Amino acid sequence: MKELKKVQSAIASCRVCPQMVGPPVHGRAILSPVFLLGQAPGPREAALGRPFAYTAGKTLFRWFEQAYGISEAQFRERVYIAAVARCFPGKGSGGGDRVPNSLEIANCGHHLKRELAILQPQLIVPVGKLAIAQVLGPKIFRAGMLLTDVVGIKFNIEFHSQKMEAICLPHPSGLSSWHKKEPGKTLLMQSLQLMGVQPAWREAFRS
Ligand code: SF4
């Protein structure tokens, strides 16, 4: 726990990416076998002091509540929440949130690597295409694969030198309709059901 808090303190004081708006946002220091990896915080998370604190988070936590009866508070107490980038990247040219660039992803990857080395999670849950691409390898989407090819399936992977299982979720952003219509709706349910039967999930939510 001491080592994990040290990493979180390094994240909180990190200002290495000049284009990032910041300040960095991180979840609680939870020693969990389940690791949730988001993309990057939105514009409100820093002020609210936690990841997935606004509308996308409401959708994400509703999925777990509907699938397992787990409240947002329970989820935050049992699952380690990280992200590909810990700072709000600002707005992109299209008006949506800017996607972190490869240097920013690499910079923040140093924090991620340290967290994974400490926690050695059995199950990682990447949320959204950017996080999925990091976990499964960026080539997966360059090779023409779509979200429909990766959501609803369990992968055995090696990520930052750690072996683990990965189950992907779509991004819960209100701007995306992927998870609201078929086949996304069914694939999302399949991912949630798969998560629930994993030993790591059961361990995390054992009362
Ligand atoms: S995105 Fe990550 S590496 Fe970049 S300044 Fe924020 S915390 Fe540091």
PDB file of C-alpha atoms and ligand atoms in Angstrom:
ATOM      1  CA  MET A   1       0.000   0.000   0.000  1.00  0.00           C
ATOM      2  CA  LYS A   2       2.872   2.356   0.829  1.00  0.00           C
ATOM      3  CA  GLU A   3       4.385   1.827  -2.647  1.00  0.00           C
ATOM      4  CA  LEU A   4       1.026   2.390  -4.335  1.00  0.00           C
ATOM      5  CA  LYS A   5       0.521   5.649  -2.461  1.00  0.00           C
ATOM      6  CA  LYS A   6       4.005   6.715  -3.540  1.00  0.00           C
ATOM      7  CA  VAL A   7       3.060   6.193  -7.199  1.00  0.00           C
ATOM      8  CA  GLN A   8      -0.187   8.095  -6.729  1.00  0.00           C
ATOM      9  CA  SER A   9       1.687  10.943  -5.138  1.00  0.00           C
ATOM     10  CA  ALA A  10       4.059  10.981  -8.158  1.00  0.00           C
ATOM     11  CA  ILE A  11       0.998  11.102 -10.440  1.00  0.00           C
ATOM     12  CA  ALA A  12      -0.557  13.954  -8.465  1.00  0.00           C
ATOM     13  CA  SER A  13       2.574  16.087  -8.790  1.00  0.00           C
ATOM     14  CA  CYS A  14       3.355  15.148 -12.419  1.00  0.00           C
ATOM     15  CA  ARG A  15       3.404  18.020 -14.933  1.00  0.00           C
ATOM     16  CA  VAL A  16       5.568  16.458 -17.615  1.00  0.00           C
ATOM     17  CA  CYS A  17       3.161  16.910 -20.582  1.00  0.00           C
ATOM     18  CA  PRO A  18       3.008  20.592 -21.626  1.00  0.00           C
ATOM     19  CA  GLN A  19      -0.212  20.280 -23.660  1.00  0.00           C
ATOM     20  CA  MET A  20      -2.173  18.582 -20.889  1.00  0.00           C
ATOM     21  CA  VAL A  21      -4.564  20.783 -18.922  1.00  0.00           C
ATOM     22  CA  GLY A  22      -4.205  18.912 -15.635  1.00  0.00           C
ATOM     23  CA  PRO A  23      -4.090  18.589 -12.734  1.00  0.00           C
ATOM     24  CA  PRO A  24      -3.775  14.789 -12.784  1.00  0.00           C
ATOM     25  CA  VAL A  25      -6.659  12.658 -11.517  1.00  0.00           C
ATOM     26  CA  HIS A  26      -6.304   9.220  -9.947  1.00  0.00           C
ATOM     27  CA  GLY A  27      -8.535   6.728  -8.174  1.00  0.00           C
ATOM     28  CA  ARG A  28      -8.108   5.430  -4.653  1.00  0.00           C
ATOM     29  CA  ALA A  29      -5.151   3.327  -3.559  1.00  0.00           C
ATOM     30  CA  ILE A  30      -6.984  -0.022  -3.565  1.00  0.00           C
ATOM     31  CA  LEU A  31      -5.121  -3.331  -3.470  1.00  0.00           C
ATOM     32  CA  SER A  32      -7.414  -5.064  -5.935  1.00  0.00           C
ATOM     33  CA  PRO A  33      -6.997  -7.989  -8.365  1.00  0.00           C
ATOM     34  CA  VAL A  34      -9.206  -6.040 -10.828  1.00  0.00           C
ATOM     35  CA  PHE A  35      -7.782  -3.024 -12.668  1.00  0.00           C
ATOM     36  CA  LEU A  36     -10.022  -0.711 -14.704  1.00  0.00           C
ATOM     37  CA  LEU A  37      -8.259   1.371 -17.352  1.00  0.00           C
ATOM     38  CA  GLY A  38     -10.045   4.414 -18.752  1.00  0.00           C
ATOM     39  CA  GLN A  39      -8.907   6.836 -21.460  1.00  0.00           C
ATOM     40  CA  ALA A  40      -8.360  10.216 -19.779  1.00  0.00           C
ATOM     41  CA  PRO A  41     -10.391  12.408 -17.449  1.00  0.00           C
ATOM     42  CA  GLY A  42     -12.872  14.894 -18.857  1.00  0.00           C
ATOM     43  CA  PRO A  43     -12.964  18.605 -17.940  1.00  0.00           C
ATOM     44  CA  ARG A  44     -14.851  18.092 -14.637  1.00  0.00           C
ATOM     45  CA  GLU A  45     -12.966  15.224 -13.008  1.00  0.00           C
ATOM     46  CA  ALA A  46     -10.052  17.265 -11.627  1.00  0.00           C
ATOM     47  CA  ALA A  47     -12.401  19.582  -9.707  1.00  0.00           C
ATOM     48  CA  LEU A  48     -14.422  16.589  -8.481  1.00  0.00           C
ATOM     49  CA  GLY A  49     -11.216  14.758  -7.525  1.00  0.00           C
ATOM     50  CA  ARG A  50     -11.915  11.302  -8.946  1.00  0.00           C
ATOM     51  CA  PRO A  51     -11.961   9.512 -12.307  1.00  0.00           C
ATOM     52  CA  PHE A  52     -15.295   8.837 -14.036  1.00  0.00           C
ATOM     53  CA  ALA A  53     -16.918  11.467 -11.829  1.00  0.00           C
ATOM     54  CA  TYR A  54     -19.265  12.933 -14.427  1.00  0.00           C
ATOM     55  CA  THR A  55     -21.703  11.742 -17.111  1.00  0.00           C
ATOM     56  CA  ALA A  56     -19.609   8.898 -18.622  1.00  0.00           C
ATOM     57  CA  GLY A  57     -19.010   7.624 -15.091  1.00  0.00           C
ATOM     58  CA  LYS A  58     -22.741   7.625 -14.366  1.00  0.00           C
ATOM     59  CA  THR A  59     -23.286   5.329 -17.353  1.00  0.00           C
ATOM     60  CA  LEU A  60     -20.310   3.124 -16.473  1.00  0.00           C
ATOM     61  CA  PHE A  61     -21.394   2.621 -12.871  1.00  0.00           C
ATOM     62  CA  ARG A  62     -25.009   2.045 -13.962  1.00  0.00           C
ATOM     63  CA  TRP A  63     -23.773  -0.899 -16.063  1.00  0.00           C
ATOM     64  CA  PHE A  64     -22.241  -2.527 -12.964  1.00  0.00           C
ATOM     65  CA  GLU A  65     -25.267  -1.703 -10.831  1.00  0.00           C
ATOM     66  CA  GLN A  66     -27.623  -3.279 -13.373  1.00  0.00           C
ATOM     67  CA  ALA A  67     -25.409  -6.352 -13.900  1.00  0.00           C
ATOM     68  CA  TYR A  68     -24.436  -7.046 -10.272  1.00  0.00           C
ATOM     69  CA  GLY A  69     -26.249  -4.666  -7.952  1.00  0.00           C
ATOM     70  CA  ILE A  70     -22.879  -3.051  -7.165  1.00  0.00           C
ATOM     71  CA  SER A  71     -23.097   0.631  -6.287  1.00  0.00           C
ATOM     72  CA  GLU A  72     -20.603   3.230  -7.500  1.00  0.00           C
ATOM     73  CA  ALA A  73     -19.231   3.521  -3.955  1.00  0.00           C
ATOM     74  CA  GLN A  74     -18.721  -0.263  -3.722  1.00  0.00           C
ATOM     75  CA  PHE A  75     -17.019  -0.335  -7.098  1.00  0.00           C
ATOM     76  CA  ARG A  76     -14.638   2.477  -6.156  1.00  0.00           C
ATOM     77  CA  GLU A  77     -13.791   0.638  -2.911  1.00  0.00           C
ATOM     78  CA  ARG A  78     -13.028  -2.677  -4.637  1.00  0.00           C
ATOM     79  CA  VAL A  79     -11.503  -1.924  -8.044  1.00  0.00           C
ATOM     80  CA  TYR A  80      -8.342   0.030  -8.855  1.00  0.00           C
ATOM     81  CA  ILE A  81      -9.196   2.744 -11.390  1.00  0.00           C
ATOM     82  CA  ALA A  82      -6.459   4.110 -13.659  1.00  0.00           C
ATOM     83  CA  ALA A  83      -6.315   5.683 -17.118  1.00  0.00           C
ATOM     84  CA  VAL A  84      -4.121   5.830 -20.192  1.00  0.00           C
ATOM     85  CA  ALA A  85      -3.586   9.549 -19.401  1.00  0.00           C
ATOM     86  CA  ARG A  86      -4.307  11.086 -16.003  1.00  0.00           C
ATOM     87  CA  CYS A  87      -4.788  14.676 -17.120  1.00  0.00           C
ATOM     88  CA  PHE A  88      -7.590  16.275 -19.094  1.00  0.00           C
ATOM     89  CA  PRO A  89      -6.119  16.707 -22.598  1.00  0.00           C
ATOM     90  CA  GLY A  90      -8.233  19.768 -23.473  1.00  0.00           C
ATOM     91  CA  LYS A  91     -10.573  20.080 -26.411  1.00  0.00           C
ATOM     92  CA  GLY A  92      -9.672  18.793 -29.872  1.00  0.00           C
ATOM     93  CA  SER A  93     -10.297  20.603 -33.156  1.00  0.00           C
ATOM     94  CA  GLY A  94     -13.698  18.896 -33.577  1.00  0.00           C
ATOM     95  CA  GLY A  95     -14.943  20.204 -30.224  1.00  0.00           C
ATOM     96  CA  GLY A  96     -14.721  16.848 -28.403  1.00  0.00           C
ATOM     97  CA  ASP A  97     -11.996  16.004 -25.880  1.00  0.00           C
ATOM     98  CA  ARG A  98      -8.561  15.806 -27.508  1.00  0.00           C
ATOM     99  CA  VAL A  99      -7.169  12.272 -27.741  1.00  0.00           C
ATOM    100  CA  PRO A 100      -3.844  12.025 -25.857  1.00  0.00           C
ATOM    101  CA  ASN A 101      -0.889  11.805 -28.261  1.00  0.00           C
ATOM    102  CA  SER A 102       1.665   9.000 -28.301  1.00  0.00           C
ATOM    103  CA  LEU A 103       4.231  10.924 -26.225  1.00  0.00           C
ATOM    104  CA  GLU A 104       1.633  11.691 -23.535  1.00  0.00           C
ATOM    105  CA  ILE A 105       0.548   8.040 -23.533  1.00  0.00           C
ATOM    106  CA  ALA A 106       4.174   6.961 -23.161  1.00  0.00           C
ATOM    107  CA  ASN A 107       4.773   9.522 -20.384  1.00  0.00           C
ATOM    108  CA  CYS A 108       1.760   8.366 -18.420  1.00  0.00           C
ATOM    109  CA  GLY A 109       2.640   4.763 -19.212  1.00  0.00           C
ATOM    110  CA  HIS A 110       5.506   5.066 -16.710  1.00  0.00           C
ATOM    111  CA  HIS A 111       2.961   5.601 -13.930  1.00  0.00           C
ATOM    112  CA  LEU A 112       0.809   2.778 -15.262  1.00  0.00           C
ATOM    113  CA  LYS A 113       3.724   0.371 -15.394  1.00  0.00           C
ATOM    114  CA  ARG A 114       4.565   1.071 -11.756  1.00  0.00           C
ATOM    115  CA  GLU A 115       0.945   0.578 -10.663  1.00  0.00           C
ATOM    116  CA  LEU A 116       0.694  -2.713 -12.551  1.00  0.00           C
ATOM    117  CA  ALA A 117       3.996  -3.941 -11.111  1.00  0.00           C
ATOM    118  CA  ILE A 118       2.724  -3.297  -7.579  1.00  0.00           C
ATOM    119  CA  LEU A 119      -0.811  -4.608  -8.018  1.00  0.00           C
ATOM    120  CA  GLN A 120      -0.141  -7.490 -10.437  1.00  0.00           C
ATOM    121  CA  PRO A 121      -3.844  -7.604 -11.322  1.00  0.00           C
ATOM    122  CA  GLN A 122      -5.398 -10.828 -12.580  1.00  0.00           C
ATOM    123  CA  LEU A 123      -8.027  -8.998 -14.611  1.00  0.00           C
ATOM    124  CA  ILE A 124      -7.783  -5.729 -16.530  1.00  0.00           C
ATOM    125  CA  VAL A 125     -10.847  -3.972 -17.940  1.00  0.00           C
ATOM    126  CA  PRO A 126      -9.921  -1.428 -20.618  1.00  0.00           C
ATOM    127  CA  VAL A 127     -12.736   1.017 -21.288  1.00  0.00           C
ATOM    128  CA  GLY A 128     -12.970   2.493 -24.781  1.00  0.00           C
ATOM    129  CA  LYS A 129     -10.881   2.109 -27.908  1.00  0.00           C
ATOM    130  CA  LEU A 130      -7.815   4.018 -26.750  1.00  0.00           C
ATOM    131  CA  ALA A 131      -7.460   1.931 -23.583  1.00  0.00           C
ATOM    132  CA  ILE A 132      -8.263  -1.290 -25.459  1.00  0.00           C
ATOM    133  CA  ALA A 133      -5.599  -0.481 -28.049  1.00  0.00           C
ATOM    134  CA  GLN A 134      -2.989  -0.044 -25.282  1.00  0.00           C
ATOM    135  CA  VAL A 135      -3.920  -3.294 -23.598  1.00  0.00           C
ATOM    136  CA  LEU A 136      -4.369  -5.508 -26.680  1.00  0.00           C
ATOM    137  CA  GLY A 137      -1.761  -3.661 -28.758  1.00  0.00           C
ATOM    138  CA  PRO A 138      -2.393  -0.706 -31.113  1.00  0.00           C
ATOM    139  CA  LYS A 139      -2.076  -3.014 -34.129  1.00  0.00           C
ATOM    140  CA  ILE A 140      -5.430  -4.533 -33.248  1.00  0.00           C
ATOM    141  CA  PHE A 141      -7.339  -1.542 -34.615  1.00  0.00           C
ATOM    142  CA  ARG A 142      -4.823  -0.731 -37.345  1.00  0.00           C
ATOM    143  CA  ALA A 143      -5.457  -4.251 -38.615  1.00  0.00           C
ATOM    144  CA  GLY A 144      -9.067  -3.259 -39.230  1.00  0.00           C
ATOM    145  CA  MET A 145     -10.533  -4.812 -36.094  1.00  0.00           C
ATOM    146  CA  LEU A 146     -13.565  -3.110 -34.619  1.00  0.00           C
ATOM    147  CA  LEU A 147     -15.055  -2.845 -31.149  1.00  0.00           C
ATOM    148  CA  THR A 148     -17.422  -5.643 -32.195  1.00  0.00           C
ATOM    149  CA  ASP A 149     -14.378  -7.921 -32.556  1.00  0.00           C
ATOM    150  CA  VAL A 150     -13.040  -7.323 -29.038  1.00  0.00           C
ATOM    151  CA  VAL A 151     -15.973  -6.609 -26.693  1.00  0.00           C
ATOM    152  CA  GLY A 152     -17.671  -9.696 -25.206  1.00  0.00           C
ATOM    153  CA  ILE A 153     -14.487 -11.830 -25.320  1.00  0.00           C
ATOM    154  CA  LYS A 154     -11.810 -12.652 -22.751  1.00  0.00           C
ATOM    155  CA  PHE A 155      -8.148 -12.281 -23.775  1.00  0.00           C
ATOM    156  CA  ASN A 156      -5.041 -13.683 -22.115  1.00  0.00           C
ATOM    157  CA  ILE A 157      -2.475 -10.933 -22.491  1.00  0.00           C
ATOM    158  CA  GLU A 158       0.844  -9.585 -21.353  1.00  0.00           C
ATOM    159  CA  PHE A 159       0.754  -5.851 -20.595  1.00  0.00           C
ATOM    160  CA  HIS A 160       3.722  -3.903 -19.231  1.00  0.00           C
ATOM    161  CA  SER A 161       5.455  -7.244 -18.587  1.00  0.00           C
ATOM    162  CA  GLN A 162       2.534  -8.606 -16.517  1.00  0.00           C
ATOM    163  CA  LYS A 163       0.412 -11.579 -17.534  1.00  0.00           C
ATOM    164  CA  MET A 164      -3.319 -11.066 -16.983  1.00  0.00           C
ATOM    165  CA  GLU A 165      -6.759 -11.520 -18.487  1.00  0.00           C
ATOM    166  CA  ALA A 166      -8.490  -8.669 -20.304  1.00  0.00           C
ATOM    167  CA  ILE A 167     -12.184  -8.052 -20.849  1.00  0.00           C
ATOM    168  CA  CYS A 168     -12.983  -4.936 -22.868  1.00  0.00           C
ATOM    169  CA  LEU A 169     -15.823  -2.465 -22.423  1.00  0.00           C
ATOM    170  CA  PRO A 170     -16.968   0.246 -24.845  1.00  0.00           C
ATOM    171  CA  HIS A 171     -16.584   3.870 -23.789  1.00  0.00           C
ATOM    172  CA  PRO A 172     -19.645   4.969 -21.804  1.00  0.00           C
ATOM    173  CA  SER A 173     -19.560   8.492 -23.270  1.00  0.00           C
ATOM    174  CA  GLY A 174     -22.905  10.073 -24.047  1.00  0.00           C
ATOM    175  CA  LEU A 175     -21.458  10.901 -27.480  1.00  0.00           C
ATOM    176  CA  SER A 176     -21.287   7.211 -28.349  1.00  0.00           C
ATOM    177  CA  SER A 177     -24.346   5.208 -29.328  1.00  0.00           C
ATOM    178  CA  TRP A 178     -22.349   1.978 -29.870  1.00  0.00           C
ATOM    179  CA  HIS A 179     -23.447   0.422 -26.571  1.00  0.00           C
ATOM    180  CA  LYS A 180     -27.078   1.485 -27.001  1.00  0.00           C
ATOM    181  CA  LYS A 181     -27.814  -0.448 -30.191  1.00  0.00           C
ATOM    182  CA  GLU A 182     -27.110  -3.945 -31.503  1.00  0.00           C
ATOM    183  CA  PRO A 183     -24.722  -5.672 -31.660  1.00  0.00           C
ATOM    184  CA  GLY A 184     -23.064  -3.384 -29.083  1.00  0.00           C
ATOM    185  CA  LYS A 185     -25.828  -3.854 -26.495  1.00  0.00           C
ATOM    186  CA  THR A 186     -25.473  -7.649 -26.499  1.00  0.00           C
ATOM    187  CA  LEU A 187     -21.659  -7.561 -26.594  1.00  0.00           C
ATOM    188  CA  LEU A 188     -21.584  -5.185 -23.635  1.00  0.00           C
ATOM    189  CA  MET A 189     -23.796  -7.610 -21.682  1.00  0.00           C
ATOM    190  CA  GLN A 190     -21.466 -10.470 -22.645  1.00  0.00           C
ATOM    191  CA  SER A 191     -18.435  -8.570 -21.328  1.00  0.00           C
ATOM    192  CA  LEU A 192     -20.229  -7.761 -18.067  1.00  0.00           C
ATOM    193  CA  GLN A 193     -21.315 -11.391 -17.641  1.00  0.00           C
ATOM    194  CA  LEU A 194     -17.794 -12.638 -18.375  1.00  0.00           C
ATOM    195  CA  MET A 195     -16.328 -10.256 -15.801  1.00  0.00           C
ATOM    196  CA  GLY A 196     -18.693 -11.525 -13.127  1.00  0.00           C
ATOM    197  CA  VAL A 197     -17.523 -15.137 -13.418  1.00  0.00           C
ATOM    198  CA  GLN A 198     -13.795 -14.360 -13.252  1.00  0.00           C
ATOM    199  CA  PRO A 199     -12.054 -15.433 -10.014  1.00  0.00           C
ATOM    200  CA  ALA A 200     -10.482 -11.952  -9.759  1.00  0.00           C
ATOM    201  CA  TRP A 201     -13.897 -10.265  -9.852  1.00  0.00           C
ATOM    202  CA  ARG A 202     -15.286 -12.670  -7.267  1.00  0.00           C
ATOM    203  CA  GLU A 203     -12.310 -12.047  -5.021  1.00  0.00           C
ATOM    204  CA  ALA A 204     -12.664  -8.279  -5.377  1.00  0.00           C
ATOM    205  CA  PHE A 205     -16.362  -8.345  -4.483  1.00  0.00           C
ATOM    206  CA  ARG A 206     -16.277 -11.059  -1.831  1.00  0.00           C
ATOM    207  CA  SER A 207     -17.952  -9.549   1.213  1.00  0.00           C
TER     208      SER A 207
HETATM  209  S1  SF4 B   1      -0.858  12.957 -18.571  1.00  0.00           S
HETATM  210 FE1  SF4 B   1       0.269  11.670 -17.116  1.00  0.00          FE
HETATM  211  S2  SF4 B   1       2.431  11.917 -17.642  1.00  0.00           S
HETATM  212 FE2  SF4 B   1       1.310  13.615 -18.595  1.00  0.00          FE
HETATM  213  S3  SF4 B   1       1.380  15.296 -17.089  1.00  0.00           S
HETATM  214 FE3  SF4 B   1      -0.527  14.170 -16.715  1.00  0.00          FE
HETATM  215  S4  SF4 B   1       0.031  12.675 -15.135  1.00  0.00           S
HETATM  216 FE4  SF4 B   1       1.946  13.393 -16.039  1.00  0.00          FE
END
